[in-house]
Amino acid sequence: MIPFNKPPITGYEQQYLHQAVENGKLAGDGSFTKSCNEWMEEYFDCTKAFLTPSCTHALEMAALLAGIGPGDEVIMPSYTFVSTANAFVLRGASIVFVDIRPDTMNIDERLIEDAITSKTKAIVPVHYAGVACEMDKILFIAKKHNLTVIEDAAQGVMSTYKGRALGTIGDLGCYSFHETKNYTSGEGGALLVNNPEWKERAEIIREKGTNRSQFFRGQVDKYTWVDVGSSYLPSELNAAFLYAQFEQADAINKDRIKAWNTYYEELYPLAEEGKAELPYIPADCVHNAHMFYIKTKDLEERTALIDWLKQYDIMSAFHYVPLHSSEAGKRFGRFYGNDRFTTRESDRLLRLPMYYGLSEENVKYIAEKVRSYYAC
Ligand SMILES: *Cc1c(COP(=O)(O)O)cnc(C)c1O
C-alpha cells in the first residue's frame, strides 16, 4: 500500500529525545527549544522565532498580538484550514472570505482591496502547497490601509518569494510542524515575529502573560502577571524531535523536490493532452514540494480517480471544503464578491501521495496508474 502521507523521520530523533531526557528538563524553553528558535531565525532570516504547540496556536498568538477584537474584520481565502479562521473568530472578529486564483489556489490579491471596510484589521494570506501568495501586492495594500499581515505559512516552511522565506514577509508568520507537514514534532508550530515592535509582547503572551523570560535574563527582579496570555510553548521533547529534522532540512527538502519533479515529468502528457491540470509555480516562487496535486475535469471525475487509485492500493486525497460553505463559516463570516473559483477549483483538486522517502519507483508507479485512468 502506498499511503497518502508519512511523517518524516531522519533517524536522529531518538538520540535527541534521549539527550532531552538526560538533560532533566522537559518543560518548554530548554536548550532544544532555544536551538530550534535560533535555527529558524538564522536560516529564514527573521527577527524572532518562537516554537509553539501548533500552527493553530501560532495563529492564535498572532490574533492577540494584532489586537483583533469584537467587530473587527479579517480578510482571508475560504479555501484554507479551519484554524486560519478560528484564531480570529476566538477574538470576536468576523471573517471576510475572498476568492482564490485558480492557478495557485491562493487568495486573489486583485480582489482584496475591494473587500476592505472601516472594520478591517488584518489580511491573512495562506501559502497553499508551499507556493507563495503575491506578497508585494498584499503588503502594498496593507500599508495603504494600515492593516496587519499575518502569513499562514503552515505549508510553506523552506519556500521563498523573491528570495525571502515564507513566514518572514508579513508582520507575523505561522508555521506548522504537524506530522502531515514537511518537518515535524508530531504536533508543533512556530510564530515568526518580523515586526520588531511585537517581539517583547509575543514572549509575554506565550508565557501565560508573565514576564518570566525577562526575569530569567535578569532584566527584571521578579516575575509577575503583566498582560493577557496563555501557554503557547511546547515541551522540550517536541523541540528535541524537531531539531533533528531541522539539521536535515536540506536533505528532506531535496528528497521531496525530486519526487515532485518526477510527478511533474511523468504526468506532463496529461496536461499536454488537456486531460488534467498540473500545479503552476510563479516565477518569483521557490516551493518546498509540500504537495503534488492534479486537477481533474470535475468532482465526479475526481471521485472516480480516487477509487481507481485505491484499487492499486494508492491513497490519494481531496482537500478543504471551502470554509464559507461550512456551518461555522456561515455563522462567523461572509464571502465577499462572487465565488468564481473557490468551490469549482476545490472540487477538482486531487492530492497524490507525497512524503519524505517516497521512492522514485513509487512515484512512477502512481503516475502510470493516473495515466492509465485517462488511458494515455
Ligand atoms: C496544517 C495547517 C494549519 C494547522 O496546523 P497545526 O500545526 O495542525 O495547528 C493551519 N493552516 C494551514 C494552511 C495548514 O495547512
CSV table of C-alpha atoms and ligand atoms in Angstrom, one decimal:
chain,number,residue,atom,x,y,z
A,1,MET,CA,0.0,0.0,0.0
A,2,ILE,CA,1.3,3.5,-0.8
A,3,PRO,CA,-0.1,5.8,1.9
A,4,PHE,CA,-1.0,9.4,1.2
A,5,ASN,CA,1.4,10.7,3.9
A,6,LYS,CA,4.0,9.5,6.2
A,7,PRO,CA,5.6,11.7,8.9
A,8,PRO,CA,9.3,12.4,8.1
A,9,ILE,CA,11.8,10.5,10.3
A,10,THR,CA,15.5,11.2,9.7
A,11,GLY,CA,17.0,8.7,12.2
A,12,TYR,CA,18.5,11.2,14.6
A,13,GLU,CA,15.3,11.9,16.5
A,14,GLN,CA,15.7,9.2,19.2
A,15,GLN,CA,19.2,10.3,20.0
A,16,TYR,CA,18.0,13.9,20.7
A,17,LEU,CA,15.0,12.7,22.6
A,18,HIS,CA,17.3,10.7,24.8
A,19,GLN,CA,19.5,13.7,25.3
A,20,ALA,CA,16.5,15.8,26.3
A,21,VAL,CA,15.6,13.2,28.9
A,22,GLU,CA,19.2,13.2,30.1
A,23,ASN,CA,19.2,17.0,30.4
A,24,GLY,CA,16.5,16.6,33.0
A,25,LYS,CA,14.5,19.5,31.7
A,26,LEU,CA,11.2,18.6,29.9
A,27,ALA,CA,9.2,21.7,30.2
A,28,GLY,CA,9.3,24.3,27.4
A,29,ASP,CA,12.1,26.7,26.6
A,30,GLY,CA,15.1,24.5,27.4
A,31,SER,CA,18.2,24.1,25.2
A,32,PHE,CA,16.4,22.3,22.3
A,33,THR,CA,13.7,24.9,22.1
A,34,LYS,CA,16.4,27.6,22.1
A,35,SER,CA,18.3,25.8,19.3
A,36,CYS,CA,15.1,25.4,17.2
A,37,ASN,CA,14.3,29.1,17.6
A,38,GLU,CA,17.8,30.2,16.7
A,39,TRP,CA,18.0,27.9,13.8
A,40,MET,CA,14.8,29.4,12.3
A,41,GLU,CA,16.0,32.9,13.0
A,42,GLU,CA,19.2,32.3,11.2
A,43,TYR,CA,18.0,30.0,8.4
A,44,PHE,CA,15.0,32.1,7.5
A,45,ASP,CA,16.5,35.4,8.5
A,46,CYS,CA,13.8,36.7,10.8
A,47,THR,CA,13.7,39.0,13.8
A,48,LYS,CA,12.3,36.4,16.3
A,49,ALA,CA,11.0,32.9,16.1
A,50,PHE,CA,9.1,31.1,18.8
A,51,LEU,CA,8.2,27.4,18.8
A,52,THR,CA,4.5,26.9,19.7
A,53,PRO,CA,2.5,23.7,20.3
A,54,SER,CA,0.9,24.0,16.8
A,55,CYS,CA,0.3,26.4,13.9
A,56,THR,CA,-3.2,26.8,15.3
A,57,HIS,CA,-1.6,28.2,18.5
A,58,ALA,CA,0.8,30.4,16.5
A,59,LEU,CA,-2.2,31.9,14.6
A,60,GLU,CA,-4.0,32.5,18.0
A,61,MET,CA,-0.9,34.3,19.3
A,62,ALA,CA,-0.9,36.4,16.1
A,63,ALA,CA,-4.5,37.4,16.6
A,64,LEU,CA,-3.7,38.5,20.1
A,65,LEU,CA,-0.7,40.5,19.0
A,66,ALA,CA,-2.6,42.1,16.2
A,67,GLY,CA,-5.1,43.3,18.8
A,68,ILE,CA,-8.0,41.7,17.0
A,69,GLY,CA,-11.3,42.2,18.9
A,70,PRO,CA,-15.1,42.0,18.6
A,71,GLY,CA,-16.5,43.7,15.5
A,72,ASP,CA,-13.2,43.6,13.6
A,73,GLU,CA,-13.0,42.0,10.1
A,74,VAL,CA,-10.2,39.8,8.9
A,75,ILE,CA,-9.6,39.0,5.2
A,76,MET,CA,-8.5,35.5,4.1
A,77,PRO,CA,-9.3,32.9,1.5
A,78,SER,CA,-12.2,30.5,2.1
A,79,TYR,CA,-10.0,27.7,0.7
A,80,THR,CA,-8.0,27.0,3.8
A,81,PHE,CA,-7.8,25.1,7.1
A,82,VAL,CA,-10.3,25.9,9.9
A,83,SER,CA,-7.5,27.2,12.2
A,84,THR,CA,-6.8,30.2,9.9
A,85,ALA,CA,-10.3,31.5,10.6
A,86,ASN,CA,-10.8,30.2,14.2
A,87,ALA,CA,-7.9,32.1,15.6
A,88,PHE,CA,-9.7,35.4,14.8
A,89,VAL,CA,-13.2,34.2,15.5
A,90,LEU,CA,-12.0,33.3,19.0
A,91,ARG,CA,-11.2,37.0,19.4
A,92,GLY,CA,-14.7,38.0,18.3
A,93,ALA,CA,-13.8,39.0,14.7
A,94,SER,CA,-15.8,38.2,11.7
A,95,ILE,CA,-14.2,36.7,8.6
A,96,VAL,CA,-14.4,38.1,5.1
A,97,PHE,CA,-13.6,35.4,2.6
A,98,VAL,CA,-12.1,36.4,-0.8
A,99,ASP,CA,-12.0,34.2,-3.9
A,100,ILE,CA,-8.8,32.4,-4.9
A,101,ARG,CA,-6.7,32.4,-8.1
A,102,PRO,CA,-7.3,29.2,-10.0
A,103,ASP,CA,-3.6,28.9,-11.0
A,104,THR,CA,-2.1,28.8,-7.4
A,105,MET,CA,-5.2,28.3,-5.3
A,106,ASN,CA,-4.0,31.3,-3.3
A,107,ILE,CA,-6.1,34.4,-2.4
A,108,ASP,CA,-6.6,36.6,-5.4
A,109,GLU,CA,-4.6,39.7,-4.5
A,110,ARG,CA,-6.6,41.8,-7.0
A,111,LEU,CA,-9.8,41.3,-5.0
A,112,ILE,CA,-8.5,42.2,-1.6
A,113,GLU,CA,-8.7,46.0,-1.7
A,114,ASP,CA,-12.4,46.0,-2.6
A,115,ALA,CA,-13.2,43.7,0.4
A,116,ILE,CA,-11.7,46.2,2.9
A,117,THR,CA,-14.1,48.1,5.1
A,118,SER,CA,-13.6,50.5,8.0
A,119,LYS,CA,-13.7,47.4,10.3
A,120,THR,CA,-10.9,45.6,8.5
A,121,LYS,CA,-7.8,44.9,10.7
A,122,ALA,CA,-5.8,42.2,9.0
A,123,ILE,CA,-5.1,40.2,5.9
A,124,VAL,CA,-4.2,36.6,6.2
A,125,PRO,CA,-2.5,35.2,3.1
A,126,VAL,CA,-2.3,31.4,3.1
A,127,HIS,CA,0.6,30.0,1.0
A,128,TYR,CA,-1.2,26.9,-0.4
A,129,ALA,CA,1.0,23.9,-1.1
A,130,GLY,CA,4.0,26.0,-0.1
A,131,VAL,CA,3.7,28.3,-3.1
A,132,ALA,CA,3.7,31.9,-2.2
A,133,CYS,CA,0.9,34.4,-2.5
A,134,GLU,CA,1.6,37.6,-4.4
A,135,MET,CA,3.2,39.2,-1.3
A,136,ASP,CA,4.4,42.5,-2.8
A,137,LYS,CA,0.9,43.4,-3.8
A,138,ILE,CA,-0.6,42.3,-0.5
A,139,LEU,CA,2.0,44.3,1.5
A,140,PHE,CA,1.3,47.4,-0.6
A,141,ILE,CA,-2.5,47.2,0.1
A,142,ALA,CA,-1.9,46.5,3.8
A,143,LYS,CA,0.4,49.5,4.1
A,144,LYS,CA,-2.0,51.8,2.3
A,145,HIS,CA,-4.9,50.8,4.6
A,146,ASN,CA,-2.8,50.3,7.8
A,147,LEU,CA,-3.6,46.6,8.1
A,148,THR,CA,-1.6,43.8,9.8
A,149,VAL,CA,-0.4,41.0,7.5
A,150,ILE,CA,-0.3,37.5,9.1
A,151,GLU,CA,1.1,34.8,6.9
A,152,ASP,CA,-0.4,31.3,7.3
A,153,ALA,CA,2.8,29.6,6.1
A,154,ALA,CA,1.8,26.3,7.7
A,155,GLN,CA,2.7,24.6,4.4
A,156,GLY,CA,5.5,26.9,3.4
A,157,VAL,CA,8.5,26.1,5.6
A,158,MET,CA,11.6,26.3,3.3
A,159,SER,CA,9.7,28.0,0.5
A,160,THR,CA,10.6,31.5,-0.7
A,161,TYR,CA,9.1,34.5,-2.5
A,162,LYS,CA,11.6,36.7,-4.3
A,163,GLY,CA,14.3,35.1,-2.2
A,164,ARG,CA,12.6,35.7,1.2
A,165,ALA,CA,11.4,32.8,3.3
A,166,LEU,CA,7.7,32.5,3.6
A,167,GLY,CA,6.6,33.5,7.1
A,168,THR,CA,9.1,36.3,7.3
A,169,ILE,CA,7.5,38.7,4.9
A,170,GLY,CA,4.3,39.9,6.7
A,171,ASP,CA,4.2,41.4,10.2
A,172,LEU,CA,3.8,37.8,11.6
A,173,GLY,CA,4.2,34.4,10.1
A,174,CYS,CA,2.9,31.0,11.3
A,175,TYR,CA,4.5,27.6,10.6
A,176,SER,CA,3.2,24.1,11.3
A,177,PHE,CA,5.2,21.1,12.3
A,178,HIS,CA,2.2,18.7,12.4
A,179,GLU,CA,3.0,15.2,11.2
A,180,THR,CA,1.5,15.9,7.8
A,181,LYS,CA,3.8,18.8,7.1
A,182,ASN,CA,7.4,18.8,5.7
A,183,TYR,CA,9.1,18.9,9.1
A,184,THR,CA,7.5,17.6,12.3
A,185,SER,CA,7.5,17.2,16.0
A,186,GLY,CA,4.2,15.3,15.9
A,187,GLU,CA,2.2,18.3,16.8
A,188,GLY,CA,4.1,21.6,16.6
A,189,GLY,CA,4.3,25.1,15.1
A,190,ALA,CA,6.2,28.4,15.3
A,191,LEU,CA,5.4,32.1,15.3
A,192,LEU,CA,7.8,34.3,13.4
A,193,VAL,CA,7.7,37.9,14.7
A,194,ASN,CA,9.0,40.1,11.9
A,195,ASN,CA,7.7,43.4,13.2
A,196,PRO,CA,10.3,44.1,16.0
A,197,GLU,CA,7.7,46.2,17.9
A,198,TRP,CA,5.9,43.0,18.9
A,199,LYS,CA,8.9,40.9,20.0
A,200,GLU,CA,8.6,41.6,23.7
A,201,ARG,CA,4.9,41.2,23.9
A,202,ALA,CA,5.0,37.9,21.9
A,203,GLU,CA,7.3,36.5,24.5
A,204,ILE,CA,4.9,37.6,27.3
A,205,ILE,CA,1.8,36.3,25.7
A,206,ARG,CA,3.5,33.0,25.1
A,207,GLU,CA,4.4,32.6,28.8
A,208,LYS,CA,0.9,32.9,30.2
A,209,GLY,CA,1.1,36.7,30.2
A,210,THR,CA,4.1,36.9,32.5
A,211,ASN,CA,7.5,38.4,32.1
A,212,ARG,CA,9.2,35.2,33.1
A,213,SER,CA,11.7,35.2,30.3
A,214,GLN,CA,12.8,38.7,31.2
A,215,PHE,CA,13.2,37.5,34.8
A,216,PHE,CA,15.4,34.6,33.7
A,217,ARG,CA,17.6,37.0,31.7
A,218,GLY,CA,17.9,39.2,34.8
A,219,GLN,CA,16.1,42.1,33.2
A,220,VAL,CA,13.5,42.4,35.9
A,221,ASP,CA,13.9,41.4,39.6
A,222,LYS,CA,10.7,39.4,40.0
A,223,TYR,CA,8.3,37.8,37.6
A,224,THR,CA,4.6,38.7,37.5
A,225,TRP,CA,1.4,38.8,35.5
A,226,VAL,CA,1.8,41.7,33.1
A,227,ASP,CA,-0.6,41.0,30.1
A,228,VAL,CA,-3.1,38.5,28.7
A,229,GLY,CA,-1.6,35.3,27.6
A,230,SER,CA,-1.7,31.5,27.5
A,231,SER,CA,0.6,28.5,27.5
A,232,TYR,CA,2.0,28.6,23.9
A,233,LEU,CA,5.2,26.7,24.4
A,234,PRO,CA,5.8,23.1,23.6
A,235,SER,CA,7.7,20.6,25.7
A,236,GLU,CA,11.4,20.1,25.2
A,237,LEU,CA,10.7,16.6,23.9
A,238,ASN,CA,8.9,18.0,20.9
A,239,ALA,CA,11.7,20.5,20.3
A,240,ALA,CA,14.4,17.8,20.5
A,241,PHE,CA,12.5,15.7,17.9
A,242,LEU,CA,12.1,18.8,15.6
A,243,TYR,CA,15.7,19.9,15.9
A,244,ALA,CA,16.9,16.5,14.5
A,245,GLN,CA,14.7,17.4,11.4
A,246,PHE,CA,16.0,21.0,11.2
A,247,GLU,CA,19.5,19.6,11.0
A,248,GLN,CA,18.4,17.6,8.0
A,249,ALA,CA,16.2,20.2,6.5
A,250,ASP,CA,18.0,20.5,3.2
A,251,ALA,CA,18.1,16.7,2.7
A,252,ILE,CA,14.4,16.4,3.4
A,253,ASN,CA,13.7,19.3,1.0
A,254,LYS,CA,15.8,17.8,-1.8
A,255,ASP,CA,14.1,14.4,-1.5
A,256,ARG,CA,10.6,15.9,-1.7
A,257,ILE,CA,11.5,18.1,-4.7
A,258,LYS,CA,12.9,15.2,-6.5
A,259,ALA,CA,9.6,13.3,-6.1
A,260,TRP,CA,7.6,16.4,-7.1
A,261,ASN,CA,9.7,16.9,-10.3
A,262,THR,CA,9.2,13.2,-11.2
A,263,TYR,CA,5.5,13.5,-10.8
A,264,TYR,CA,5.5,16.6,-13.0
A,265,GLU,CA,7.5,15.0,-15.8
A,266,GLU,CA,5.5,11.7,-15.6
A,267,LEU,CA,2.2,13.5,-15.7
A,268,TYR,CA,3.1,16.2,-18.2
A,269,PRO,CA,1.5,14.2,-21.1
A,270,LEU,CA,-1.9,14.5,-19.3
A,271,ALA,CA,-1.6,18.3,-19.3
A,272,GLU,CA,-0.5,18.4,-22.9
A,273,GLU,CA,-3.5,16.4,-24.0
A,274,GLY,CA,-5.8,18.7,-21.9
A,275,LYS,CA,-7.0,15.8,-19.7
A,276,ALA,CA,-5.8,17.1,-16.3
A,277,GLU,CA,-4.0,20.2,-15.0
A,278,LEU,CA,-0.7,20.3,-13.2
A,279,PRO,CA,0.4,22.8,-10.5
A,280,TYR,CA,1.7,26.2,-11.5
A,281,ILE,CA,4.7,27.8,-9.8
A,282,PRO,CA,5.0,31.5,-10.5
A,283,ALA,CA,8.5,32.8,-11.5
A,284,ASP,CA,9.1,34.6,-8.1
A,285,CYS,CA,8.4,31.5,-6.1
A,286,VAL,CA,10.6,28.6,-5.0
A,287,HIS,CA,8.4,26.0,-3.4
A,288,ASN,CA,9.1,23.2,-0.9
A,289,ALA,CA,7.2,20.3,-2.6
A,290,HIS,CA,4.8,20.2,0.3
A,291,MET,CA,2.1,18.8,-2.0
A,292,PHE,CA,1.6,17.4,-5.5
A,293,TYR,CA,-1.8,17.8,-6.9
A,294,ILE,CA,-3.6,17.5,-10.2
A,295,LYS,CA,-6.9,19.0,-11.2
A,296,THR,CA,-9.5,16.7,-12.8
A,297,LYS,CA,-12.4,17.8,-15.0
A,298,ASP,CA,-14.9,17.9,-12.2
A,299,LEU,CA,-15.9,16.4,-8.8
A,300,GLU,CA,-17.3,13.3,-10.4
A,301,GLU,CA,-14.1,12.5,-12.3
A,302,ARG,CA,-12.1,13.2,-9.1
A,303,THR,CA,-14.2,10.7,-7.1
A,304,ALA,CA,-13.7,8.1,-9.8
A,305,LEU,CA,-10.0,8.6,-9.9
A,306,ILE,CA,-9.7,8.3,-6.1
A,307,ASP,CA,-11.5,4.9,-6.4
A,308,TRP,CA,-9.4,3.9,-9.4
A,309,LEU,CA,-6.1,4.5,-7.5
A,310,LYS,CA,-7.5,2.8,-4.4
A,311,GLN,CA,-7.8,-0.4,-6.5
A,312,TYR,CA,-4.0,-0.3,-6.8
A,313,ASP,CA,-3.6,0.5,-3.1
A,314,ILE,CA,-2.6,4.1,-3.8
A,315,MET,CA,-4.1,6.5,-1.3
A,316,SER,CA,-5.0,10.0,-2.7
A,317,ALA,CA,-6.9,12.8,-1.1
A,318,PHE,CA,-9.0,15.8,-1.8
A,319,HIS,CA,-8.6,18.8,0.3
A,320,TYR,CA,-10.5,21.7,2.0
A,321,VAL,CA,-14.3,22.1,1.9
A,322,PRO,CA,-14.4,25.9,1.4
A,323,LEU,CA,-15.0,27.5,4.8
A,324,HIS,CA,-17.7,29.8,3.6
A,325,SER,CA,-19.9,26.9,2.8
A,326,SER,CA,-19.5,25.2,6.2
A,327,GLU,CA,-21.8,25.6,9.1
A,328,ALA,CA,-19.4,27.7,11.2
A,329,GLY,CA,-18.2,29.6,8.2
A,330,LYS,CA,-21.7,30.9,7.5
A,331,ARG,CA,-22.1,31.9,11.2
A,332,PHE,CA,-18.7,33.7,11.5
A,333,GLY,CA,-18.0,35.0,8.1
A,334,ARG,CA,-19.2,36.1,4.7
A,335,PHE,CA,-17.9,35.7,1.2
A,336,TYR,CA,-17.0,39.0,-0.5
A,337,GLY,CA,-18.0,39.1,-4.1
A,338,ASN,CA,-18.5,36.1,-6.3
A,339,ASP,CA,-17.3,32.6,-5.7
A,340,ARG,CA,-15.9,32.1,-9.2
A,341,PHE,CA,-13.1,29.7,-8.4
A,342,THR,CA,-13.1,28.6,-4.7
A,343,THR,CA,-15.8,25.9,-4.9
A,344,ARG,CA,-15.2,24.9,-8.5
A,345,GLU,CA,-11.4,24.5,-8.2
A,346,SER,CA,-11.5,22.8,-4.8
A,347,ASP,CA,-13.9,20.2,-6.2
A,348,ARG,CA,-11.4,19.3,-8.9
A,349,LEU,CA,-8.2,19.2,-6.8
A,350,LEU,CA,-6.7,15.8,-6.0
A,351,ARG,CA,-3.6,15.3,-3.9
A,352,LEU,CA,-1.3,12.4,-4.7
A,353,PRO,CA,1.0,10.7,-2.1
A,354,MET,CA,3.9,12.9,-1.0
A,355,TYR,CA,6.3,12.4,1.8
A,356,TYR,CA,10.0,12.2,2.7
A,357,GLY,CA,11.3,8.9,1.5
A,358,LEU,CA,8.6,8.3,-1.3
A,359,SER,CA,10.7,6.4,-3.8
A,360,GLU,CA,11.2,7.4,-7.4
A,361,GLU,CA,9.9,3.9,-8.3
A,362,ASN,CA,6.6,4.5,-6.4
A,363,VAL,CA,6.2,8.0,-7.9
A,364,LYS,CA,6.5,6.5,-11.4
A,365,TYR,CA,4.1,3.7,-10.5
A,366,ILE,CA,1.5,6.2,-9.2
A,367,ALA,CA,1.9,8.4,-12.2
A,368,GLU,CA,1.4,5.4,-14.5
A,369,LYS,CA,-1.8,4.5,-12.8
A,370,VAL,CA,-3.1,8.0,-13.1
A,371,ARG,CA,-2.2,8.0,-16.8
A,372,SER,CA,-3.9,4.6,-17.2
A,373,TYR,CA,-7.1,6.1,-15.8
A,374,TYR,CA,-7.1,8.6,-18.7
A,375,ALA,CA,-5.7,5.9,-21.0
A,376,CYS,CA,-2.7,7.8,-22.1
B,1,LIG,C1,-1.8,22.4,8.8
B,1,LIG,C2,-2.3,23.7,8.6
B,1,LIG,C3,-2.7,24.5,9.8
B,1,LIG,C4,-2.7,24.0,11.2
B,1,LIG,O1,-1.5,23.5,11.6
B,1,LIG,P1,-1.5,22.8,13.1
B,1,LIG,O2,0.0,22.8,13.3
B,1,LIG,O3,-2.0,21.4,12.9
B,1,LIG,O4,-2.2,23.6,14.0
B,1,LIG,C5,-3.1,25.8,9.5
B,1,LIG,N1,-3.2,26.3,8.3
B,1,LIG,C6,-2.9,25.6,7.2
B,1,LIG,C7,-2.9,26.3,5.9
B,1,LIG,C8,-2.4,24.3,7.4
B,1,LIG,O5,-2.1,23.6,6.3
